[in-house]
XYZ file of C-alpha atoms in Angstrom:
214
model
C -19.572 -27.829 -0.704
C -17.814 -24.109 -1.695
C -20.347 -21.831 0.189
C -20.014 -24.089 3.143
C -16.122 -24.116 3.450
C -16.520 -20.198 2.711
C -18.866 -19.675 5.732
C -16.748 -22.175 8.014
C -13.391 -19.867 7.435
C -13.752 -16.895 9.604
C -9.962 -16.507 10.172
C -6.671 -16.570 9.013
C -3.196 -17.564 10.638
C -0.088 -15.609 9.695
C 2.874 -17.338 10.415
C 5.259 -14.046 10.840
C 8.508 -14.058 10.861
C 9.510 -16.404 13.644
C 8.255 -18.723 15.876
C 10.815 -18.029 18.565
C 9.281 -16.230 21.537
C 12.890 -14.201 22.092
C 13.066 -13.431 18.461
C 9.328 -11.952 18.416
C 10.326 -10.055 21.304
C 13.402 -8.298 19.737
C 11.641 -7.894 16.337
C 8.664 -6.065 18.350
C 10.961 -3.664 19.636
C 12.642 -3.207 16.240
C 9.723 -2.779 14.352
C 8.156 -0.523 16.650
C 11.482 1.545 16.508
C 11.417 1.824 12.933
C 7.271 2.215 12.670
C 7.550 5.385 14.977
C 10.444 6.692 13.141
C 8.583 6.600 9.889
C 5.517 8.325 11.417
C 7.590 10.691 12.922
C 9.768 11.413 9.734
C 7.013 11.682 7.252
C 4.775 13.703 9.658
C 7.568 16.115 10.132
C 8.019 16.321 6.034
C 4.258 16.954 5.789
C 4.312 19.424 8.517
C 7.806 21.194 6.942
C 6.015 21.401 3.569
C 2.771 23.134 4.444
C 4.531 25.586 7.129
C 7.355 26.751 4.908
C 6.379 29.055 1.983
C 9.453 28.834 0.161
C 8.476 24.927 -0.309
C 5.247 25.568 -1.995
C 6.325 24.048 -5.118
C 5.144 21.067 -7.438
C 8.163 19.255 -6.219
C 7.828 19.525 -2.551
C 4.004 19.083 -3.189
C 4.134 15.876 -4.565
C 6.838 15.122 -1.874
C 4.251 15.731 0.733
C 1.733 13.146 -0.898
C 4.458 10.253 -1.459
C 5.301 10.856 2.572
C 1.704 10.785 3.105
C 1.388 7.299 1.201
C 4.260 6.193 3.073
C 2.760 7.092 6.164
C -0.637 5.259 4.955
C 1.215 2.379 3.782
C 3.218 1.545 7.106
C 0.196 1.796 9.213
C -1.874 -0.475 7.065
C 0.477 -3.546 7.656
C 2.625 -2.622 11.075
C 0.097 -2.234 13.634
C -1.357 -5.911 12.782
C 2.293 -7.294 12.651
C 3.120 -5.898 15.776
C -0.033 -7.409 17.731
C 0.684 -10.842 16.335
C 4.410 -10.350 17.395
C 3.303 -10.440 20.804
C 0.367 -13.024 20.542
C 0.302 -16.479 20.842
C -2.170 -16.908 18.078
C -1.751 -14.556 15.284
C -5.102 -14.532 13.735
C -6.498 -12.234 11.480
C -10.314 -11.945 10.346
C -11.281 -12.960 6.893
C -12.522 -9.240 6.439
C -9.835 -7.693 7.957
C -7.589 -9.971 5.949
C -9.058 -8.577 2.393
C -9.187 -4.922 3.789
C -5.450 -5.386 4.326
C -5.048 -6.485 0.646
C -7.127 -3.927 -0.778
C -5.250 -1.068 1.172
C -1.787 -2.493 0.545
C -2.689 -2.847 -3.214
C -3.913 0.932 -3.495
C -0.932 2.551 -1.476
C 1.746 0.638 -3.280
C -0.304 1.795 -6.393
C -0.308 5.418 -5.431
C 3.435 5.195 -4.838
C 4.420 4.163 -8.508
C 2.064 6.560 -9.827
C 3.270 9.452 -7.919
C 6.916 8.506 -8.463
C 5.746 8.741 -12.322
C 4.053 12.097 -11.648
C 7.411 13.457 -10.121
C 9.522 12.063 -12.902
C 7.295 14.061 -15.368
C 7.645 17.202 -12.986
C 11.330 17.009 -13.220
C 11.202 16.545 -16.881
C 9.522 19.827 -17.329
C 11.584 21.727 -15.018
C 14.895 20.626 -17.005
C 13.611 20.477 -20.376
C 11.530 23.678 -20.370
C 12.639 25.744 -17.560
C 10.922 28.951 -19.088
C 7.618 27.350 -19.289
C 7.758 25.260 -16.318
C 5.679 27.726 -14.321
C 3.174 27.943 -16.644
C 3.188 24.067 -17.577
C 3.003 22.682 -13.522
C 0.479 25.065 -12.426
C -1.429 24.330 -9.382
C -4.451 23.151 -10.820
C -2.384 20.471 -12.875
C -0.610 19.567 -9.650
C -3.564 18.819 -8.049
C -5.180 16.891 -10.874
C -1.921 14.722 -11.242
C -2.242 13.918 -7.438
C -5.730 13.045 -7.262
C -5.814 10.782 -10.657
C -3.090 8.887 -8.976
C -5.081 8.409 -6.034
C -8.022 7.371 -8.108
C -6.504 5.125 -10.515
C -4.724 3.114 -7.554
C -8.103 2.629 -5.746
C -9.769 1.627 -8.772
C -7.340 -0.771 -9.716
C -7.528 -1.683 -6.210
C -10.981 -2.021 -6.056
C -11.179 -4.280 -9.012
C -9.182 -6.810 -7.638
C -10.678 -6.943 -4.414
C -14.286 -7.250 -5.881
C -12.833 -10.260 -7.301
C -11.525 -11.716 -4.060
C -14.523 -11.600 -2.397
C -15.920 -14.027 -4.802
C -13.287 -16.593 -3.636
C -14.509 -19.538 -1.507
C -11.746 -20.591 0.975
C -11.254 -24.092 2.159
C -10.042 -25.755 5.538
C -6.247 -24.635 4.769
C -6.218 -21.328 6.464
C -2.430 -20.525 7.154
C -0.821 -17.696 5.060
C 3.214 -18.100 5.155
C 3.595 -14.295 5.396
C 3.493 -11.534 8.247
C 0.755 -9.788 6.170
C -2.193 -10.274 3.779
C -1.640 -9.790 0.168
C -3.511 -11.485 -2.961
C -0.835 -14.199 -3.807
C -0.768 -15.428 -0.562
C -4.746 -16.089 -0.762
C -5.111 -17.877 -4.051
C -3.316 -21.103 -2.749
C -6.011 -21.179 0.029
C -9.025 -20.989 -2.259
C -10.889 -23.516 -3.420
C -12.398 -21.784 -6.226
C -11.038 -20.993 -9.709
C -8.711 -17.938 -9.414
C -7.520 -17.727 -13.225
C -9.528 -14.348 -13.316
C -7.914 -13.212 -10.400
C -4.713 -14.192 -11.259
C -4.987 -12.578 -14.544
C -6.238 -9.396 -13.089
C -3.556 -9.047 -10.989
C -0.975 -9.505 -13.570
C -2.429 -6.743 -15.739
C -2.242 -4.652 -12.348
C 1.398 -5.907 -12.338
C 2.093 -4.758 -15.811
C 0.140 -1.379 -15.266
C 2.190 -0.403 -12.199
C 5.381 -2.046 -12.984
C 6.071 -1.738 -16.481
C 3.768 1.036 -17.253
C 4.897 3.346 -14.441
C 8.708 2.493 -15.108
C 8.028 3.572 -18.927
C 6.966 6.745 -18.153
C 10.008 7.498 -15.610
């Protein structure tokens, strides 16, 4: 039965923010402006940091990656939101939903890790100013950034691999405007206790762990 249900569900319905067509048009214009400003602002920050040699310091190096992460995160959710605001049937495929879950999870994890790295950078600059240039060298900065990306993507991968084994029932309505794991759990016919435990461990890692480091 679970296998049949899983194969019969090919898409989810995202309820979005409003069912009123006039409100949806206003929301589309608003979110489109915010999205374009977000893209422009982050691209300008990245371009400025990479072109101005005076900004080739660890702090701005981390800031450029944080801007790229913000650009990446916005592009994961907002384009589909804009599409659904103008369409009558606000559907997303199961594969597209799981892909969105993965990249939302990864980008939020990257942000948490990068903020911890930036906090460590400021700690080294304030508490060890004479050794700062030696401590925060280029190799260490690159390792910290790549480490943030690897940790976040591995964490997202473990959660999404568990989610791939979930069987979904006939109920397919997501009461949100994008896909996330807690929204998928009520739609599943299978046991999600392992998924919930893994999600809790990830939340503790990113929320409490990074906050303690900061």
